[in-house]
PDB file of C-alpha atoms and ligand atoms in Angstrom:
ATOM      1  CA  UNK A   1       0.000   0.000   0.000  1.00  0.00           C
ATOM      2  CA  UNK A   2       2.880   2.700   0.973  1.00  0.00           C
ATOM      3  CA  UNK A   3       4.447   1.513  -2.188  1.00  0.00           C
ATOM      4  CA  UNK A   4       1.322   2.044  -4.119  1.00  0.00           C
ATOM      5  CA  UNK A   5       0.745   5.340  -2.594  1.00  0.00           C
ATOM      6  CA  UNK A   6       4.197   6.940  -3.287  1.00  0.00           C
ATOM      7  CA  UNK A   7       3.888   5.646  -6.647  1.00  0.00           C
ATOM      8  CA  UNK A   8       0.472   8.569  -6.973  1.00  0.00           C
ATOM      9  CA  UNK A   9       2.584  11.567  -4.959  1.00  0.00           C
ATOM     10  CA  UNK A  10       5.824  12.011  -7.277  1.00  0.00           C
ATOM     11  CA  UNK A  11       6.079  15.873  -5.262  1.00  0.00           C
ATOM     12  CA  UNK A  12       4.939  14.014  -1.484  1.00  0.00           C
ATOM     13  CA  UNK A  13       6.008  12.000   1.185  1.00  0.00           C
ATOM     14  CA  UNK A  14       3.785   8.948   3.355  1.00  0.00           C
ATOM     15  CA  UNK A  15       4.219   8.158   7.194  1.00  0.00           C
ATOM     16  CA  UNK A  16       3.364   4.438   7.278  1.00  0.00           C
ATOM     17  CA  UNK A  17       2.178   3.347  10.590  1.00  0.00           C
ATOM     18  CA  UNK A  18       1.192  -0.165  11.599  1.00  0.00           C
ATOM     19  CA  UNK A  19       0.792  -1.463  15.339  1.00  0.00           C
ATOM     20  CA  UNK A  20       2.910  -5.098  14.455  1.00  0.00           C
ATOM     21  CA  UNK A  21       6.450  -5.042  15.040  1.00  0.00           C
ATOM     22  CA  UNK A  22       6.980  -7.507  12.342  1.00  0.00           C
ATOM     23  CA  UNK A  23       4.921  -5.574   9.687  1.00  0.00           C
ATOM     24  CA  UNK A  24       6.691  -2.652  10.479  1.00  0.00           C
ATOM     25  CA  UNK A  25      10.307  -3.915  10.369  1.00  0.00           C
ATOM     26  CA  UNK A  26       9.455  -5.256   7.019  1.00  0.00           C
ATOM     27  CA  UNK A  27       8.211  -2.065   5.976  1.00  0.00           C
ATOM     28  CA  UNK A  28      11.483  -0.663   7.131  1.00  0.00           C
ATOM     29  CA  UNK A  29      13.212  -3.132   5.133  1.00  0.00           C
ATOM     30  CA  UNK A  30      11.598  -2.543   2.063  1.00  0.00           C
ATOM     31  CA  UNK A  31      11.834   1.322   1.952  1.00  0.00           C
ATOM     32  CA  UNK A  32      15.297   1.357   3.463  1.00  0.00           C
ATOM     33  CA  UNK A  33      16.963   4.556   1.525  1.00  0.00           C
ATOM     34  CA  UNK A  34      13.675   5.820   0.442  1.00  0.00           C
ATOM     35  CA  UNK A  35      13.936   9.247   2.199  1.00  0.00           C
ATOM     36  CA  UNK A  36      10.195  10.092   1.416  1.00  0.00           C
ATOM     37  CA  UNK A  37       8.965   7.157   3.659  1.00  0.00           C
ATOM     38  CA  UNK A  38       8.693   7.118   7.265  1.00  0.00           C
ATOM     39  CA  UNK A  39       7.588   3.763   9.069  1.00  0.00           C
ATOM     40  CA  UNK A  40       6.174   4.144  12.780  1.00  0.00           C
ATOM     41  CA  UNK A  41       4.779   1.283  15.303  1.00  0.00           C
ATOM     42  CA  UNK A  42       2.166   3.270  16.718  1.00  0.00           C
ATOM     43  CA  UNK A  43      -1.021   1.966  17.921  1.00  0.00           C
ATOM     44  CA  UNK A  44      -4.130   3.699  15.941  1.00  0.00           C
ATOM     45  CA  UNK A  45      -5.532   4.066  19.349  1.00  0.00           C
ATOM     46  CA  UNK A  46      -3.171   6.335  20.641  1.00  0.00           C
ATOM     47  CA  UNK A  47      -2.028   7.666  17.139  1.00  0.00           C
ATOM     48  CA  UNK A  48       0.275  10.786  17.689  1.00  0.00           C
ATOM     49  CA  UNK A  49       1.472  12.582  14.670  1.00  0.00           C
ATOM     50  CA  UNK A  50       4.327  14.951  14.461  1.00  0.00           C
ATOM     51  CA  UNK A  51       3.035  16.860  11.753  1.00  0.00           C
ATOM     52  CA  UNK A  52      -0.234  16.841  10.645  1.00  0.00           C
ATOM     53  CA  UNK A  53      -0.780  15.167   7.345  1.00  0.00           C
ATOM     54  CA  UNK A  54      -3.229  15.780   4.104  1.00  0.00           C
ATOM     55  CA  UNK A  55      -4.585  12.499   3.348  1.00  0.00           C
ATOM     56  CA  UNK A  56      -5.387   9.343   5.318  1.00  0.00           C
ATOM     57  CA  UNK A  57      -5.118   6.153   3.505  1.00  0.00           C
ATOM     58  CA  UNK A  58      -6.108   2.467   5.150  1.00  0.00           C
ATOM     59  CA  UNK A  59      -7.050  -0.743   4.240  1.00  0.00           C
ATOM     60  CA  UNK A  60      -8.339  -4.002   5.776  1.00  0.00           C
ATOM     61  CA  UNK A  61      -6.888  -2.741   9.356  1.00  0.00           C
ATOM     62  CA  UNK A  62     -10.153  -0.892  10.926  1.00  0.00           C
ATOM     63  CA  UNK A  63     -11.874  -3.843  11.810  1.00  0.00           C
ATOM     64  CA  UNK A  64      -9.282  -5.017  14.091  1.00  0.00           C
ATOM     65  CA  UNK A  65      -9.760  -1.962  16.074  1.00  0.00           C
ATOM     66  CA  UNK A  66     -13.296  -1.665  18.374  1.00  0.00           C
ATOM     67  CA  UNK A  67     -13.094   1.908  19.728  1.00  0.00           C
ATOM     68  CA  UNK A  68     -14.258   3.666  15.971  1.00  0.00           C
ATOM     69  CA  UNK A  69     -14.921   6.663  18.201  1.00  0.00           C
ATOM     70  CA  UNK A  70     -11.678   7.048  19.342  1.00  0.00           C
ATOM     71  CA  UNK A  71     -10.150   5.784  16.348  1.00  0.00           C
ATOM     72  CA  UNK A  72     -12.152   8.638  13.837  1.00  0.00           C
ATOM     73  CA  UNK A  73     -11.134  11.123  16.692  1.00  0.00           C
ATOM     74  CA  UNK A  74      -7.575  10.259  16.627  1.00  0.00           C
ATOM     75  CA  UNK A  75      -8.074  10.140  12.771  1.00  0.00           C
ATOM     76  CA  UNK A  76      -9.706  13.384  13.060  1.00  0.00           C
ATOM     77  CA  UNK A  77      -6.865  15.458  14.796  1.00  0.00           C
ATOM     78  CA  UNK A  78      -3.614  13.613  13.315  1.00  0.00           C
ATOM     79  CA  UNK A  79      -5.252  15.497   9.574  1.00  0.00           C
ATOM     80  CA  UNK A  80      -4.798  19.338   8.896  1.00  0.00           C
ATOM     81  CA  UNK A  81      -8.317  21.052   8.247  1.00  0.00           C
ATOM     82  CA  UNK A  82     -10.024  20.016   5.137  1.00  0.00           C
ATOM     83  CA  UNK A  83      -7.531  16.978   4.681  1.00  0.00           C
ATOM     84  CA  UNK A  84      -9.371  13.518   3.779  1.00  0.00           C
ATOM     85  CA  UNK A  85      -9.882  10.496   5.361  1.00  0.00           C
ATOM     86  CA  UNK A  86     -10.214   7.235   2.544  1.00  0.00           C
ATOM     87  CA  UNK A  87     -10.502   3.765   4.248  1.00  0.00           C
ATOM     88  CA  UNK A  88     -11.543   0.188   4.001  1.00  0.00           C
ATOM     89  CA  UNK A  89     -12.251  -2.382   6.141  1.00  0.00           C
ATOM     90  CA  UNK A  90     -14.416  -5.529   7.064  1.00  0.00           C
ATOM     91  CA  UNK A  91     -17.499  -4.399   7.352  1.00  0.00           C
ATOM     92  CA  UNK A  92     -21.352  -6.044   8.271  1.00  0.00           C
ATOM     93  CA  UNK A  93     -21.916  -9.148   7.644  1.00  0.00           C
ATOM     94  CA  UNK A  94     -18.467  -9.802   6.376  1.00  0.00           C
ATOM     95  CA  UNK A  95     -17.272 -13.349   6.143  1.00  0.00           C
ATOM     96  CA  UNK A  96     -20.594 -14.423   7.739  1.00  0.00           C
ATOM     97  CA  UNK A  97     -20.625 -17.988   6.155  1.00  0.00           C
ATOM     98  CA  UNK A  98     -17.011 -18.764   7.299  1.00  0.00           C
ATOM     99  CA  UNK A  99     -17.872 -17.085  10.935  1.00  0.00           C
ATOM    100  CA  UNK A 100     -20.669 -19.390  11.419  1.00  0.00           C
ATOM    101  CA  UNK A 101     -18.800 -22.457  10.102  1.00  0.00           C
ATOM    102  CA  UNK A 102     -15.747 -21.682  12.255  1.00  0.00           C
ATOM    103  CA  UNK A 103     -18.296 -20.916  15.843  1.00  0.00           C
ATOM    104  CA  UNK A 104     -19.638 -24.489  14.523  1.00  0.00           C
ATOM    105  CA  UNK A 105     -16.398 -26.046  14.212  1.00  0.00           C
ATOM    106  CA  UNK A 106     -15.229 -24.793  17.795  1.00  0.00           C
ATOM    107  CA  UNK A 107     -17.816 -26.505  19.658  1.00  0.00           C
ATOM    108  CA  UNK A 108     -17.161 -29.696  17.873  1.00  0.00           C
ATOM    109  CA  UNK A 109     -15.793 -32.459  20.554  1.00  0.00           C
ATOM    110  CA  UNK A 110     -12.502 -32.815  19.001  1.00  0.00           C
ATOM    111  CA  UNK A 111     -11.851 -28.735  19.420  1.00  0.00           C
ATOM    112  CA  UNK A 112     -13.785 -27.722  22.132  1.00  0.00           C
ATOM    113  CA  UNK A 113     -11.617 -28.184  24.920  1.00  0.00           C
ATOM    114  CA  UNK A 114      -8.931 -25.397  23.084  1.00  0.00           C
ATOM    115  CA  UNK A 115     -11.495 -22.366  22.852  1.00  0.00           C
ATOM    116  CA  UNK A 116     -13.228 -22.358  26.153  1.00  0.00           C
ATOM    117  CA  UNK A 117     -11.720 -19.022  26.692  1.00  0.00           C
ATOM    118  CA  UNK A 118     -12.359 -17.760  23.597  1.00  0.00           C
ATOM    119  CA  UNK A 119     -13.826 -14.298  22.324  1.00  0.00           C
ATOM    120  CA  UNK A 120     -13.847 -12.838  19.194  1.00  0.00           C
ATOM    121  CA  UNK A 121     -11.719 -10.117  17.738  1.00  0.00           C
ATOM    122  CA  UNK A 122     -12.812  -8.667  15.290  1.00  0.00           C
ATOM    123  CA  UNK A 123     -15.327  -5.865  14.537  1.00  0.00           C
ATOM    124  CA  UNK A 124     -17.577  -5.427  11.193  1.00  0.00           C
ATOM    125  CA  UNK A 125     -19.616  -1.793  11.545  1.00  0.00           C
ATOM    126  CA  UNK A 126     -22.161  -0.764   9.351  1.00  0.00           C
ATOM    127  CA  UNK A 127     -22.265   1.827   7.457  1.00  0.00           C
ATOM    128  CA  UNK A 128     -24.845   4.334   8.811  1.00  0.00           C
ATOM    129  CA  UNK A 129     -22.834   3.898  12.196  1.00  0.00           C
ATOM    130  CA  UNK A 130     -19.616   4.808  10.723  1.00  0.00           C
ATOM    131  CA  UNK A 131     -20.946   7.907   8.938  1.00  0.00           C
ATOM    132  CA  UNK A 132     -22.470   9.182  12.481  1.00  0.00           C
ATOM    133  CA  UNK A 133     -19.294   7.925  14.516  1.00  0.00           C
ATOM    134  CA  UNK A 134     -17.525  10.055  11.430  1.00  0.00           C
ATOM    135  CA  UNK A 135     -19.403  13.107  12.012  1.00  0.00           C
ATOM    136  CA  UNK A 136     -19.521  13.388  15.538  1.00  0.00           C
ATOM    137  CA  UNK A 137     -15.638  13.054  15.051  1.00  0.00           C
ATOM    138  CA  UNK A 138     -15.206  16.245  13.321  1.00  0.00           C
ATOM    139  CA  UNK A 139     -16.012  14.930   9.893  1.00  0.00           C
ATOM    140  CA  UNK A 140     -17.953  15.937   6.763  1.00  0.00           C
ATOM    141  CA  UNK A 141     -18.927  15.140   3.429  1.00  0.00           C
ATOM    142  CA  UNK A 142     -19.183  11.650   4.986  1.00  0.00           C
ATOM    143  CA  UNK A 143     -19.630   8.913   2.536  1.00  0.00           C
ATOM    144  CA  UNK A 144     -19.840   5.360   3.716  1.00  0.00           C
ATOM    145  CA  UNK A 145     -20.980   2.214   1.765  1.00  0.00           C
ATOM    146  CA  UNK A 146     -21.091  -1.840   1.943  1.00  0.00           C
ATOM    147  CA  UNK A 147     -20.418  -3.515  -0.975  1.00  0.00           C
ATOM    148  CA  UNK A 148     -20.258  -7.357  -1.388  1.00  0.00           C
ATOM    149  CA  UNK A 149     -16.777  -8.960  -2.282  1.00  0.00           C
ATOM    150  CA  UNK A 150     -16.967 -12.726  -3.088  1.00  0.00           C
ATOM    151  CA  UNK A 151     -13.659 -14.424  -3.502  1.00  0.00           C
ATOM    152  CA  UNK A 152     -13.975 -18.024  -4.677  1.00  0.00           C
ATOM    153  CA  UNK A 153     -11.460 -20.988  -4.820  1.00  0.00           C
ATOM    154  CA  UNK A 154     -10.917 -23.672  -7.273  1.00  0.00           C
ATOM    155  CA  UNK A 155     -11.418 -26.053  -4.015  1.00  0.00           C
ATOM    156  CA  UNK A 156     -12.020 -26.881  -0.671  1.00  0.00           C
ATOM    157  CA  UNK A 157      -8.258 -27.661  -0.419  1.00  0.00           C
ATOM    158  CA  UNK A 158      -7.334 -24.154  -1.775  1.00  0.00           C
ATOM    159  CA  UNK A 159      -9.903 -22.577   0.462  1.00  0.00           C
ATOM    160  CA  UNK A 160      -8.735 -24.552   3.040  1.00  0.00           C
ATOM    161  CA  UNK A 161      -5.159 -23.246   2.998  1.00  0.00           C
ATOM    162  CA  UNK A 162      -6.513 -19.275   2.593  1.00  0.00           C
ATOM    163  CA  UNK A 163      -9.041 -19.383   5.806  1.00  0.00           C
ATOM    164  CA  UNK A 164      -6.330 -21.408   7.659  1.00  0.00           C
ATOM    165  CA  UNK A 165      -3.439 -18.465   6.425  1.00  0.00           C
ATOM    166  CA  UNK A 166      -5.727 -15.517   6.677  1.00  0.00           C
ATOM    167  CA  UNK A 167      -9.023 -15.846   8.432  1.00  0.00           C
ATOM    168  CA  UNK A 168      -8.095 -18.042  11.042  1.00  0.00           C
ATOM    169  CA  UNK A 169      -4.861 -17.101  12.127  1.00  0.00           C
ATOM    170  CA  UNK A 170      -5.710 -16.050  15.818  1.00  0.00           C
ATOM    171  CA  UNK A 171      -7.606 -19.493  16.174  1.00  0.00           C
ATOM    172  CA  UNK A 172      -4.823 -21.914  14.693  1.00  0.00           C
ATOM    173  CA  UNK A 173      -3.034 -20.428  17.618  1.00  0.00           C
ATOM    174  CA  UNK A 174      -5.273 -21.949  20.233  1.00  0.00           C
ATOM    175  CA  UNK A 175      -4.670 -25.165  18.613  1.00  0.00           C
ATOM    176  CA  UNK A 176      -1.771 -27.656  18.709  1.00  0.00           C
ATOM    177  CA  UNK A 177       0.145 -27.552  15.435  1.00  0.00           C
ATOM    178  CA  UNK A 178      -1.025 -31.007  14.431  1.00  0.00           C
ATOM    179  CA  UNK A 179      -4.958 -30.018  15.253  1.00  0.00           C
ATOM    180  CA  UNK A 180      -4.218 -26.742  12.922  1.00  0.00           C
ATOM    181  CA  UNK A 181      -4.921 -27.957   9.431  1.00  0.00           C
ATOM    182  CA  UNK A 182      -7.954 -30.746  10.405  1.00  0.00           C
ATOM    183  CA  UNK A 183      -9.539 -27.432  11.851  1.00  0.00           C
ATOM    184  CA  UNK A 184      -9.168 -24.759   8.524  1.00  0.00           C
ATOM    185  CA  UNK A 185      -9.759 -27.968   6.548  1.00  0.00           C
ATOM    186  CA  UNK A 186     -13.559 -28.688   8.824  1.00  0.00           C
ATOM    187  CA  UNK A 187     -14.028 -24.749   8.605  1.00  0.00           C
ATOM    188  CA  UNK A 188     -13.381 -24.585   4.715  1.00  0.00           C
ATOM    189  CA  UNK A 189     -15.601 -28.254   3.887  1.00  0.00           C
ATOM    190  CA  UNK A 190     -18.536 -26.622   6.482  1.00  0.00           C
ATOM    191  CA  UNK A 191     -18.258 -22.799   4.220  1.00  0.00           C
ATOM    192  CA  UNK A 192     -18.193 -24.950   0.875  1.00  0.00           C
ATOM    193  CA  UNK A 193     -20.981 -26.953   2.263  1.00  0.00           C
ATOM    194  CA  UNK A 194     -23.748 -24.026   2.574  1.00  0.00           C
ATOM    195  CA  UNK A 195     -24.426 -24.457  -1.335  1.00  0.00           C
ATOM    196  CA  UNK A 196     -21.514 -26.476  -2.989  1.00  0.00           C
ATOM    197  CA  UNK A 197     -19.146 -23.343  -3.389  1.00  0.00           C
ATOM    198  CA  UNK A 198     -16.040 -23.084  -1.871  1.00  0.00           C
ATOM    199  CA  UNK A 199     -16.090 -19.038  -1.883  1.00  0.00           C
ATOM    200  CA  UNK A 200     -15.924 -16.419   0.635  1.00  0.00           C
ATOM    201  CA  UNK A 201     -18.086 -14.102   1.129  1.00  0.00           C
ATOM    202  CA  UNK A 202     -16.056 -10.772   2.364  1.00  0.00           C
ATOM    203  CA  UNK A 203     -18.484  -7.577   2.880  1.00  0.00           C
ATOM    204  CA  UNK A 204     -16.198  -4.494   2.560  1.00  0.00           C
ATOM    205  CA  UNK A 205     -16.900  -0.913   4.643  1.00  0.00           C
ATOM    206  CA  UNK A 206     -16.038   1.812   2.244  1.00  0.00           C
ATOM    207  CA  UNK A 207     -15.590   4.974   3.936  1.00  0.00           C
ATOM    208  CA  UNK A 208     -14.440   8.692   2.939  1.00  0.00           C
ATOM    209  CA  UNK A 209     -14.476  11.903   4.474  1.00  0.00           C
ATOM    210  CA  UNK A 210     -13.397  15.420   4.835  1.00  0.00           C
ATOM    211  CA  UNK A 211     -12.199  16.871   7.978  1.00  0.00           C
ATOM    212  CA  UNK A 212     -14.064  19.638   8.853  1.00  0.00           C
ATOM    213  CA  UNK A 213     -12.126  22.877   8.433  1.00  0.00           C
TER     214      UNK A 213
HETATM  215  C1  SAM B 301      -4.740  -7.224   7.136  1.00  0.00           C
HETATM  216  S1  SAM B 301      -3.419  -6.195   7.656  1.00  0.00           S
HETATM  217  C2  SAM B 301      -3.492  -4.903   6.449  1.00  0.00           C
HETATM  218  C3  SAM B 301      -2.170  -4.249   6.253  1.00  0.00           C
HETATM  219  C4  SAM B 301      -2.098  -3.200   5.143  1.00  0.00           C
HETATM  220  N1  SAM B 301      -2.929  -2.054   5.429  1.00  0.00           N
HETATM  221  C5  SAM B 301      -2.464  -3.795   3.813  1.00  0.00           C
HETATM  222  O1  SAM B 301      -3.536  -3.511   3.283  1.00  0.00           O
HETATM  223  O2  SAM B 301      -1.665  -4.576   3.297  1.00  0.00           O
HETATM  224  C6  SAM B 301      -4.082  -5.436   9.115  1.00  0.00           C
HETATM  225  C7  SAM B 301      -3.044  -4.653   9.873  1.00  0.00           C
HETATM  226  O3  SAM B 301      -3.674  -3.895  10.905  1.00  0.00           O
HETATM  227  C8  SAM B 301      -2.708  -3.726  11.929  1.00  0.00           C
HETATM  228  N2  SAM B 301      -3.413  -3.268  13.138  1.00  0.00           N
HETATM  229  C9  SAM B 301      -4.410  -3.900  13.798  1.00  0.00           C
HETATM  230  N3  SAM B 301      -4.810  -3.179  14.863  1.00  0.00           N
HETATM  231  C10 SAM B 301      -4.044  -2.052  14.876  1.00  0.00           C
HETATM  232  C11 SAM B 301      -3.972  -0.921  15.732  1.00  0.00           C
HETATM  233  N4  SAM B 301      -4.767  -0.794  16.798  1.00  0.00           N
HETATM  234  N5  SAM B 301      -3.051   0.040  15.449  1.00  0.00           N
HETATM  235  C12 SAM B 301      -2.237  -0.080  14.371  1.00  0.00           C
HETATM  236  N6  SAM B 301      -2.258  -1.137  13.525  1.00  0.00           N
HETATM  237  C13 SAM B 301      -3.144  -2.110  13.778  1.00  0.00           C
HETATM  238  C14 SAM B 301      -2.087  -5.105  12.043  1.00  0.00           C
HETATM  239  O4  SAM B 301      -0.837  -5.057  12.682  1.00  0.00           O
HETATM  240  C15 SAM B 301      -2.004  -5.525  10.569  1.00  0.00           C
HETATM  241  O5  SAM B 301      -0.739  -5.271  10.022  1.00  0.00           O
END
């Protein structure tokens, strides 16, 4: 994304900022040299900018945060007057069919025992919430939308490796390693199950906004 976005600003500069110490070295790596790149660990939640900046740019990182209000806020005051906010994230309903399957799989006998402490992590808004939690935040010109984002496999197998790499990554975890693949591989057979397809069905939460001069 940095990469991406430097490629659009020939005359500009981007402060990437990601919470993960091992996305952020990597940035690092990548853009050592690059004197029109800065990479910060900071936590969204307590962002803290030096300098305030004209644009904000993110993507498929909102939904891992569940304070919006504090996030848009944050958002809000690390953008000079009139500067823009463009986002996207999970958003409502997102992933439902492989949510349900994976709640289903958990309680099976062979898994149950490993999530008993379990809760969930993530957090898929809608989109008239976001546009309020927006304006409150010092927002306007708020425009937020759903739209529907299927992403289907050639097979369960190929599913199963995607959900077990990228959707279920904090639940793998929980598991011993050799529990980890009989659990995406369950998850994936349950999602293709529903009506034959092995697909996903992500829900994305568009959002953009000015900040109110
Ligand atoms: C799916 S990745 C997306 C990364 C990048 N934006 C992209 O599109 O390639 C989600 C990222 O959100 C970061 N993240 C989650 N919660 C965060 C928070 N509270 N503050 C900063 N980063 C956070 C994670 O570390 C992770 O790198």
């Amino acid at each position: 994304m940095t990469e991406l976005l430097l490629a659009k600003l020939p005359e500009g500069s981007v402060l990437a900022i990601d919470g993960s110490r091992a996305m952020v070295e990597a940035a690092r790596r990548r853009f050592a040299g690059e004197p029109r790149v800065r990479v910060e660990r900071q936590d969204l939640l307590s962002l803290e900018v030096e300098e305030r900046v004209d644009l904000i740019f993110s993507t498929a990182t909102f939904h891992w945060i569940w304070d919006h209000d504090r996030l848009f806020e944050n958002l809000a005051r690390a953008l000079k007057p009139g500067g823009r906010l463009v986002a996207q994230c999970g958003g409502e309903g997102n992933i439902s069919r492989a949510t349900r399957a994976t709640k289903e799989t958990m309680k099976e006998e062979r898994f149950s025992d490993y999530f008993v402490c379990w809760h969930d992590d993530k957090y898929y808004a809608d989109a008239g919430t976001t546009a309020k939690r927006l304006e409150a935040a010092g927002f306007e010109e708020v425009q937020t939308w759903l739209h529907d984002e299927i992403a289907a496999f050639d097979s369960v197998d190929k599913l199963a490796r995607f959900v077990g790499t990228i959707v279920l990554g904090g639940h793998l975890k929980e598991l011993p390693e050799e529990e980890q693949l009989p659990f995406a591989a369950r998850v994936a057979e349950k999602v293709a199950g529903v009506d034959g397809r092995p697909a996903l069905d992500y829900v994305r939460l568009n959002m953009m906004a000015r900040r109110s001069a």
